[in-house]
CSV table of C-alpha atoms and ligand atoms in Angstrom, one decimal:
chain,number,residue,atom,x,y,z
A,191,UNK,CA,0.0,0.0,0.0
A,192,UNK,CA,1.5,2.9,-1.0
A,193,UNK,CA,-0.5,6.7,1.1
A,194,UNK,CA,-1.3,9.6,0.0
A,195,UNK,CA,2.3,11.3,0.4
A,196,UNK,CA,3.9,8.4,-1.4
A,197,UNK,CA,4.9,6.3,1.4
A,198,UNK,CA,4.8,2.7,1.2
A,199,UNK,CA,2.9,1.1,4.5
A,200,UNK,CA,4.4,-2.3,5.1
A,201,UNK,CA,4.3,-3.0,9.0
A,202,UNK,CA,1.1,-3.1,11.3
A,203,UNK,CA,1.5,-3.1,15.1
A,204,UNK,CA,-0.9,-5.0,16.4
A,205,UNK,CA,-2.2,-4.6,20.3
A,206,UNK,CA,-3.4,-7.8,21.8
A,207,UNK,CA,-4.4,-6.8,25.2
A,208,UNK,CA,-5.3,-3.2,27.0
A,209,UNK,CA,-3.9,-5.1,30.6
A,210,UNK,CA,-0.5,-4.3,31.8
A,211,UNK,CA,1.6,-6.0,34.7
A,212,UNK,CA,3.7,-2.9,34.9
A,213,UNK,CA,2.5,1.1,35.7
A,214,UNK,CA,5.0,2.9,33.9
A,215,UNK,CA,3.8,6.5,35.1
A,216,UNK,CA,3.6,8.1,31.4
A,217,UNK,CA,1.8,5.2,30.0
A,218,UNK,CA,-0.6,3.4,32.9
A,219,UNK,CA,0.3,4.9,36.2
A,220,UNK,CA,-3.5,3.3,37.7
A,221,UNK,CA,-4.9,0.5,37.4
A,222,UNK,CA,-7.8,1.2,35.1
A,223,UNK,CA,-10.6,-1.2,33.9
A,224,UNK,CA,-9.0,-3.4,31.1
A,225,UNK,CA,-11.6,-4.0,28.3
A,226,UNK,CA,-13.8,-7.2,28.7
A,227,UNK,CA,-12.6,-10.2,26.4
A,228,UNK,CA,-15.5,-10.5,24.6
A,229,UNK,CA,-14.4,-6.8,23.1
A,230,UNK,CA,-11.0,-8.1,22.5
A,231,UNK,CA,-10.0,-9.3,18.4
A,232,UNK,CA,-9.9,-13.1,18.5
A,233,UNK,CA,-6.9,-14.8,17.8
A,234,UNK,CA,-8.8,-15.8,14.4
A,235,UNK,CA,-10.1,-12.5,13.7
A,236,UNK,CA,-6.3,-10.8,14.1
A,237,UNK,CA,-4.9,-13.4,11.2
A,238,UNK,CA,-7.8,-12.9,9.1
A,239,UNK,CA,-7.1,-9.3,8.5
A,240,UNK,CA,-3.3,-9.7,8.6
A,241,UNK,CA,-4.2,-12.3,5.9
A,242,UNK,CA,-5.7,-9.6,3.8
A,243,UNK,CA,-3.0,-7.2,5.4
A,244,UNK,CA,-0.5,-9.3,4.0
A,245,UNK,CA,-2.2,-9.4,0.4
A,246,UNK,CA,-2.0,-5.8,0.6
A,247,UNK,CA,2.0,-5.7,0.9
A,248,UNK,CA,2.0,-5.7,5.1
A,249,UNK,CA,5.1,-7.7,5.7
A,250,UNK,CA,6.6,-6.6,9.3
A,251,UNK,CA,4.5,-7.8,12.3
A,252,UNK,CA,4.6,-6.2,15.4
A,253,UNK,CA,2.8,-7.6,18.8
A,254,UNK,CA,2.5,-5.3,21.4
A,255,UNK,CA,0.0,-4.3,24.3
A,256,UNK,CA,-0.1,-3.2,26.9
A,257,UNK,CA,1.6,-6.2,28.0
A,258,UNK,CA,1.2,-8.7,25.2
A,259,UNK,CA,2.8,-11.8,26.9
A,260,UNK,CA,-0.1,-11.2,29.7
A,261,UNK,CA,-2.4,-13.0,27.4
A,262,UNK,CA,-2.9,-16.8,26.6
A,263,UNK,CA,-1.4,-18.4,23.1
A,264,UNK,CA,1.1,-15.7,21.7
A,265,UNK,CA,3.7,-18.3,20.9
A,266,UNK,CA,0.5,-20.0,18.7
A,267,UNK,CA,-0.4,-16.9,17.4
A,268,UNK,CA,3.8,-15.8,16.1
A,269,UNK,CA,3.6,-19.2,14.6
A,270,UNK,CA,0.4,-18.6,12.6
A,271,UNK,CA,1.8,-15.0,11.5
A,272,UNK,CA,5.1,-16.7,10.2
A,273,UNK,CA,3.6,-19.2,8.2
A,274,UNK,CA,0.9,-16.6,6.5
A,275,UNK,CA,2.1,-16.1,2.9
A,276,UNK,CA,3.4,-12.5,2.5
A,277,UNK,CA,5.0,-12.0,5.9
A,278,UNK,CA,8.1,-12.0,6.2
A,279,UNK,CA,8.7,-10.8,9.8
A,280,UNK,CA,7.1,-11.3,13.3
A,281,UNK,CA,8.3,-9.3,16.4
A,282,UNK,CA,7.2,-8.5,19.4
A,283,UNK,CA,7.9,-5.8,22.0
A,284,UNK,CA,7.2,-6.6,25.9
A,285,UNK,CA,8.6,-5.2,29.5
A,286,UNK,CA,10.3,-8.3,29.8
A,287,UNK,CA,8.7,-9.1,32.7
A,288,UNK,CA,7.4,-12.7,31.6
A,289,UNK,CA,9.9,-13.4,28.7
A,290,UNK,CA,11.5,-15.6,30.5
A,291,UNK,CA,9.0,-17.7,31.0
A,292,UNK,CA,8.1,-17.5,26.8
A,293,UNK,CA,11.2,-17.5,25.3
A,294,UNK,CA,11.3,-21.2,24.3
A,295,UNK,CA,7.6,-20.9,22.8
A,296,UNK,CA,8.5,-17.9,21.0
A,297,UNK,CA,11.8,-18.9,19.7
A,298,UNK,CA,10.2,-22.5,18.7
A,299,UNK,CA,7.2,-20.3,16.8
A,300,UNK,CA,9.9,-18.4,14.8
A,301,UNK,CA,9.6,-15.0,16.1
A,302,UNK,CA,12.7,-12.5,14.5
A,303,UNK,CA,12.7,-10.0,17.3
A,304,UNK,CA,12.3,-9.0,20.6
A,305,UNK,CA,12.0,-5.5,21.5
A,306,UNK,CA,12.3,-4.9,25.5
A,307,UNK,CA,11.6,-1.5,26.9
A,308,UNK,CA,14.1,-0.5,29.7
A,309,UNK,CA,14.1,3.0,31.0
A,310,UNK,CA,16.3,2.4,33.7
A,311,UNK,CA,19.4,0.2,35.1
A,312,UNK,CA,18.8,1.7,38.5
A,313,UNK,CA,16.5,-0.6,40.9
A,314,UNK,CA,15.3,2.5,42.4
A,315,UNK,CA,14.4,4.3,39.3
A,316,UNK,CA,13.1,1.8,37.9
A,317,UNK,CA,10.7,1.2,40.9
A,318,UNK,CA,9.7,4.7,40.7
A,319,UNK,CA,8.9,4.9,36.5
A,320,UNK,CA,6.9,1.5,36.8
A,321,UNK,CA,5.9,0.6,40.4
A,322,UNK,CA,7.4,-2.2,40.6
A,323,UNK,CA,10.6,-3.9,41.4
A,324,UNK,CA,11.2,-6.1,38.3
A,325,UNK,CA,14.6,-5.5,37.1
A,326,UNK,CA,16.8,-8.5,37.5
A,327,UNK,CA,14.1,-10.8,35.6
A,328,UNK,CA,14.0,-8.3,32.8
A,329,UNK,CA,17.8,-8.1,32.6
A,330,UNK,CA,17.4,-12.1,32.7
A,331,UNK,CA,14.9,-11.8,30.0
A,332,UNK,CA,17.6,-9.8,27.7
A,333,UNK,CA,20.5,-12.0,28.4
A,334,UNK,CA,18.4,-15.3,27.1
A,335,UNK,CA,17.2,-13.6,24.7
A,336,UNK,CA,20.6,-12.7,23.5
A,337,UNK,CA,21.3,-16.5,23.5
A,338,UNK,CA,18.4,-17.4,20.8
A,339,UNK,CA,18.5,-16.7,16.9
A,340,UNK,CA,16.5,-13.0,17.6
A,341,UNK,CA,17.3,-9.7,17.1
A,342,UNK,CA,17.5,-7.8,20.4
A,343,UNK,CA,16.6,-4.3,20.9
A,344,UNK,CA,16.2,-2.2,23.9
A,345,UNK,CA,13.7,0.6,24.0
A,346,UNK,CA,14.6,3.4,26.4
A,347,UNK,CA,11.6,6.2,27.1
A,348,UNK,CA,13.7,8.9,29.5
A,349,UNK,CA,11.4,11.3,31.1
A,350,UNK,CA,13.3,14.7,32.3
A,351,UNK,CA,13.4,15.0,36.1
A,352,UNK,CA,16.2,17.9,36.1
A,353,UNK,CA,19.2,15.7,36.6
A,354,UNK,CA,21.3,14.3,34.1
A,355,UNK,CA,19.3,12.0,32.1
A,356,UNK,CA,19.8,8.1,32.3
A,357,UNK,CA,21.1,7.6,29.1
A,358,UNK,CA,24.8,6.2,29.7
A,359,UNK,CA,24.4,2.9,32.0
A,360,UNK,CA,21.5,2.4,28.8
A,361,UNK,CA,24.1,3.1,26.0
A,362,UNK,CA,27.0,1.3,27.8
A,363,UNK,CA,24.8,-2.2,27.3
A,364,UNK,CA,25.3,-1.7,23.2
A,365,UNK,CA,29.3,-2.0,23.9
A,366,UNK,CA,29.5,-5.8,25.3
A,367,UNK,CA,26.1,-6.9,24.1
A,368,UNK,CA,25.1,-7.6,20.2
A,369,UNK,CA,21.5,-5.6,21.0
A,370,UNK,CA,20.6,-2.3,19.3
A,371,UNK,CA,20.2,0.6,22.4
A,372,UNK,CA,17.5,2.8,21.4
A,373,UNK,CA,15.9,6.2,22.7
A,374,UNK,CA,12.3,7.0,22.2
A,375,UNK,CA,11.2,10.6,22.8
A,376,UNK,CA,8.5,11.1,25.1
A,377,UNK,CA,4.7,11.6,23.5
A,378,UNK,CA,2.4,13.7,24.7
A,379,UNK,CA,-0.4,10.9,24.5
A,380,UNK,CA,-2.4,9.8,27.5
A,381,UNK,CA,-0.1,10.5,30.7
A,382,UNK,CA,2.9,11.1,28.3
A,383,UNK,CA,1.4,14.6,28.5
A,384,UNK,CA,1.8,15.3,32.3
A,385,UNK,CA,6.0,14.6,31.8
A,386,UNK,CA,8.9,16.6,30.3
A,387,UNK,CA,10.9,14.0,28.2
A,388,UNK,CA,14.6,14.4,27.1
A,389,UNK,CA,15.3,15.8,23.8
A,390,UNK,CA,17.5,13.5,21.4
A,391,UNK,CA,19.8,16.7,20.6
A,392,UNK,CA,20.4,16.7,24.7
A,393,UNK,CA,21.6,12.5,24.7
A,394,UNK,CA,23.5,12.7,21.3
A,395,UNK,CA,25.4,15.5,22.1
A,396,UNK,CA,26.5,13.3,25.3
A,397,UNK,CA,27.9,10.7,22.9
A,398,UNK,CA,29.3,13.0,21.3
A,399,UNK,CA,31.1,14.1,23.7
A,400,UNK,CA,32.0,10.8,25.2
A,401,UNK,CA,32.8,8.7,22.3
A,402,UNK,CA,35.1,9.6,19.8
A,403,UNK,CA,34.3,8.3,16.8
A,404,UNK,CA,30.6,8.3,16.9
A,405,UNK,CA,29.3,8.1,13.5
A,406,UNK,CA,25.5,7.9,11.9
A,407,UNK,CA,24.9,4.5,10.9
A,408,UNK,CA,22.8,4.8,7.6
A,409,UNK,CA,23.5,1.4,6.2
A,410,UNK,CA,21.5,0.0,9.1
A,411,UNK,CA,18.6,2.3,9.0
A,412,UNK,CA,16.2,0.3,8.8
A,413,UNK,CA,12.5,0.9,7.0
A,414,UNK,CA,11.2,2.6,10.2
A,415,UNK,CA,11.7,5.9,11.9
A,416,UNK,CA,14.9,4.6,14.2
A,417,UNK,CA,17.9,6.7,13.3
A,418,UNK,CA,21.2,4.6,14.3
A,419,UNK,CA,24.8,5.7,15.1
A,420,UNK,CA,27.8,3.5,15.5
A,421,UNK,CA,30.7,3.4,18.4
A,422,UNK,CA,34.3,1.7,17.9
A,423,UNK,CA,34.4,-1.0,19.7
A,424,UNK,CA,30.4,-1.4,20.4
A,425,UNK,CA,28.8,-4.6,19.0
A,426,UNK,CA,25.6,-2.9,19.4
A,427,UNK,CA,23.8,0.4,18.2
A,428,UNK,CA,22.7,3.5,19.2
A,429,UNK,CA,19.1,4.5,17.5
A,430,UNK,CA,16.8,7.2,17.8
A,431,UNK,CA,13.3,7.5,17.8
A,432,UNK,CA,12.6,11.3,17.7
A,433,UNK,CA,9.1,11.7,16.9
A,434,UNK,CA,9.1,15.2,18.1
A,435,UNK,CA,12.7,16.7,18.2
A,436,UNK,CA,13.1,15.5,14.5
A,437,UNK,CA,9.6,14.8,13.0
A,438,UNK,CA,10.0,11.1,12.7
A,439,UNK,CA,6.6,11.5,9.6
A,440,UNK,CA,8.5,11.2,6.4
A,441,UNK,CA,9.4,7.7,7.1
A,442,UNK,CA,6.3,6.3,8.7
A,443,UNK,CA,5.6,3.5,7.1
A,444,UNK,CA,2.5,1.5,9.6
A,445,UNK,CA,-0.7,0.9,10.5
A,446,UNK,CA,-2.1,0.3,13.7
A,447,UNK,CA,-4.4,-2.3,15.0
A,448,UNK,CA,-6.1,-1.9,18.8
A,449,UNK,CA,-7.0,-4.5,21.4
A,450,UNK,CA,-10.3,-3.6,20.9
A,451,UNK,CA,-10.1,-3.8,16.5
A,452,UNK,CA,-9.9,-0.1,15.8
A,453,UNK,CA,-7.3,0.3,12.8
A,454,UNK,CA,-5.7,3.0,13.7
A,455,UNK,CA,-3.8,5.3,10.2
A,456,UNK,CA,-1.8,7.2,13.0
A,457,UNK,CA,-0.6,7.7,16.5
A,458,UNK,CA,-1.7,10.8,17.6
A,459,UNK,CA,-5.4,11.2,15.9
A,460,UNK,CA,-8.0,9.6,17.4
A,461,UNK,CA,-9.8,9.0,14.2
A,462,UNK,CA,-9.6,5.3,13.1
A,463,UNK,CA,-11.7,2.6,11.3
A,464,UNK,CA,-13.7,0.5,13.5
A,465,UNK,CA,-13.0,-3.1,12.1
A,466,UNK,CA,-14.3,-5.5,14.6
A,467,UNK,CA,-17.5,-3.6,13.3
A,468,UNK,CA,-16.6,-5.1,9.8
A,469,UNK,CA,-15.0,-8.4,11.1
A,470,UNK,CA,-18.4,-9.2,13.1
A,471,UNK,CA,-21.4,-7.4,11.3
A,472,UNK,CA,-23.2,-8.7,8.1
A,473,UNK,CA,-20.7,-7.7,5.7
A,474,UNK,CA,-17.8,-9.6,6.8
A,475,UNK,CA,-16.2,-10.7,3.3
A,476,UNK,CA,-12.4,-10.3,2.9
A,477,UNK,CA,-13.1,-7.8,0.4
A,478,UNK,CA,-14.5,-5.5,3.2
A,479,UNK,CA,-11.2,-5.8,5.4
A,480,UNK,CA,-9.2,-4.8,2.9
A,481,UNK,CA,-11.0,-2.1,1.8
A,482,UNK,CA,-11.2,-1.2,5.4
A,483,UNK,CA,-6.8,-1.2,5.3
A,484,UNK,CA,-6.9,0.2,2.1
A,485,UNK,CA,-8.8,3.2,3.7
A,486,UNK,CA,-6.3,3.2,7.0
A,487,UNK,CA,-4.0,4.0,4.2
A,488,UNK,CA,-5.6,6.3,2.5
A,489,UNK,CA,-6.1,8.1,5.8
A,490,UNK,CA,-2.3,8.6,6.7
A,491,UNK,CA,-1.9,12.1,7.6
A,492,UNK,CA,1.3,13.9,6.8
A,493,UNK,CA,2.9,14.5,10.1
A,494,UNK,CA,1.1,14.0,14.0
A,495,UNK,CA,-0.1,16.8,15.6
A,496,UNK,CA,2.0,16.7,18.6
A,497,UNK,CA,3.9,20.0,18.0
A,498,UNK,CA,1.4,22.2,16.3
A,499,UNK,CA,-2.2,23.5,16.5
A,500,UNK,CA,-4.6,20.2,17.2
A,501,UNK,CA,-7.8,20.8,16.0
A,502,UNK,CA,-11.0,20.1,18.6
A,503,UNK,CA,-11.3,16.6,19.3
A,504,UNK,CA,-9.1,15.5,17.0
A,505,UNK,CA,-6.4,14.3,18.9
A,506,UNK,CA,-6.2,10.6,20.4
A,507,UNK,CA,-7.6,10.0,24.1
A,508,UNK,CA,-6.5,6.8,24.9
A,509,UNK,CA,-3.6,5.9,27.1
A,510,UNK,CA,-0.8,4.7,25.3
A,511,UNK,CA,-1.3,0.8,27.2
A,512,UNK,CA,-4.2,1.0,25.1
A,513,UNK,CA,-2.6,1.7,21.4
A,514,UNK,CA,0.3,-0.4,21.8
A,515,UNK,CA,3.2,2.6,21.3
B,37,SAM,N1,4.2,-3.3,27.5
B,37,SAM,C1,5.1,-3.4,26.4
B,37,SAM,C2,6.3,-2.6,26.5
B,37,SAM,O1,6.4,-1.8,27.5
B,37,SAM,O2,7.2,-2.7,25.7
B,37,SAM,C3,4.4,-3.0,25.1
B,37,SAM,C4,3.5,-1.8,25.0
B,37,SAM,S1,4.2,-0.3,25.4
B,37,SAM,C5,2.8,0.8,25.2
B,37,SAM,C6,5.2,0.0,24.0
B,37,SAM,C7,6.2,1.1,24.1
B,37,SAM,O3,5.5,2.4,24.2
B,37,SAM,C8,7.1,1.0,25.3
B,37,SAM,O4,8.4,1.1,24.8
B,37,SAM,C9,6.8,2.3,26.1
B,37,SAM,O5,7.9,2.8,26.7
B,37,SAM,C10,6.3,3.2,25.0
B,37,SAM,N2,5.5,4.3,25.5
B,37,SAM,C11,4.4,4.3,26.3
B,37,SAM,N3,4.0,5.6,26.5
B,37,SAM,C12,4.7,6.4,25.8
B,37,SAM,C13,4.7,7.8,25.5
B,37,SAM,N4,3.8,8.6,26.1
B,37,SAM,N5,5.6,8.3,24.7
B,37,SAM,C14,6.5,7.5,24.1
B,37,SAM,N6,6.6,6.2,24.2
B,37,SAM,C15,5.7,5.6,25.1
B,38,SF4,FE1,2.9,-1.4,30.6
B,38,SF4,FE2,4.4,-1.1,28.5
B,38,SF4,FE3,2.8,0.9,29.3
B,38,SF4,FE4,4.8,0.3,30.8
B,38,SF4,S1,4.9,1.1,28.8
B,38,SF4,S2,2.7,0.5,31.6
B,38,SF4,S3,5.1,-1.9,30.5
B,38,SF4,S4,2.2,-1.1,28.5
């Protein structure tokens, strides 16, 4: 699927579940009421529109939640995504806290990657950001992982609490270990809104400064927004996510699919297409799913809204546990 401003959509991140065993304050600082699983896509219903997803040039698979490894079958459900024709990748991104426990199952389904979000080596910090102490199993999590035919990356979300942000401890794990260290700037979605995150400019002028030889990495640039940079002597990257320091728009290339079906054409509007509508009313062909991604496409704005003028209304309400990031 190519959108209006000429960019081809190949990747879909899909949300399996709105529940969470983590409260990461800018995402789901409460508890709130997850949705009922009656109002949850079916296993079934997820592949049949990546079926037609995948007919319409979708080849990157992302699972995501809230926490996605909170709900039953997702080694089952990797499996069935790896063996539908036109995929070609299946990844998921978790806290870690239960990977562990899935890693077998996962590797044995054929997942590519793993994606772990880590804001924080400090027990401490990391207690405060997500209210719980779970650090050693996630750094468990990421050294098994690192022993299984997967790609490894660490997300890293740094919030500005006036200090010096945590960004070297994070960095220094891309020096021994073959994982790809990456920053993601703060949104101002849900309770991203009540924090000051750290500008990119702020962390890359710290490498910089600390690492000679530093350079931008564009052969690995991959076919999302990530920018990557290279140290001597790291086996592991650097990458950038900068959705608001450096407009990460031009390269977008995904669609998003909620818990609760909505297909979401981008982050920050709340305007979507409501396909478990579709998926469970009368007209339930395939023909009506993929017009319904066809139309996601078609929907694609130019940029998010998050540093401009956001029209009434327009912009998303829902916490980011419930979009899947
Ligand atoms: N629970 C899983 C995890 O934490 O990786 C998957 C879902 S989580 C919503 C996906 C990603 O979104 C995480 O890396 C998280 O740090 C990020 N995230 C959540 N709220 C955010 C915000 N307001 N701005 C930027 N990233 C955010
Ligand atoms: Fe849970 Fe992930 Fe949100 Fe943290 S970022 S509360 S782990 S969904």
């Amino acid at each position: 699927m190519i959108d209006p401003f000429n960019r081809t959509i190949d990747y879909m991140r899909i949300s399996i579940t709105d529940r969470c065993n983590l409260r990461c304050v800018y995402c789901m600082p409460r508890r709130t009421r997850s949705l009922p699983e009656a109002e949850l896509l079916s296993y079934e219903e997820i592949l049949r529109v990546c079926t037609e997803a995948a007919a319409l040039g979708i080849r990157f698979i992302k699972i995501t939640g809230g926490e996605p490894l909170l709900r039953e079958g997702v080694p089952d459900l990797v499996r069935r995504l790896k063996t539908t024709a036109g995929i070609t990748k299946v990844s998921l991104t978790t806290n870690g806290v239960l990977l562990s426990r899935y890693l077998d199952a996962l590797c044995a389904a054929g997942i590519d990657g793993i994606t772990i979000s880590l804001d924080s080596l400090d027990e401490e910090r990391f207690r405060l950001t997500t209210g719980y102490q779970r650090l050693d199993r996630i750094i468990r999590g990421i050294h098994e992982s690192l022993s299984r035919p997967v790609t490894v990356k660490i997300n890293a979300v740094l919030i500005d609490t006036g200090g010096e942000p945590e960004w070297r401890g994070l960095a220094e794990l891309a020096r021994t270990l073959p994982l790809d260290v990456r920053f993601i700037e703060l949104m101002p979605i849900g309770y991203g809104r009540t924090f000051k995150g750290v500008a990119h400019d702020r962390i890359l002028q710290g490498l910089h400064e600390t690492y000679a030889g530093l350079t931008q990495d564009r052969a690995s640039q991959g076919a999302g927004p990530a920018v990557y940079y290279r140290i001597p002597g790291f086996k592991g990257s650097i990458g950038f996510i900068s959705a608001l320091s450096h407009g990460f728009c031009r390269t977008c290339n995904r669609i998003r699919l909620t818990p609760e079906g909505m297909l979401k054409p981008c982050l920050c509007y709340a305007s979507g297409i409501d396909l478990k509508a579709i998926l469970r009313g009368p007209d339930k062909t395939n023909e009506a799913i993929s017009r319904a991604l066809m139309e996601a496409a078609a929907m694609k704005p130019l940029s998010h809204c998050f540093t401009g003028t956001i029209p009434q209304g327009a912009l998303e309400q829902r916490v980011m546990a419930a979009i899947g990031g």
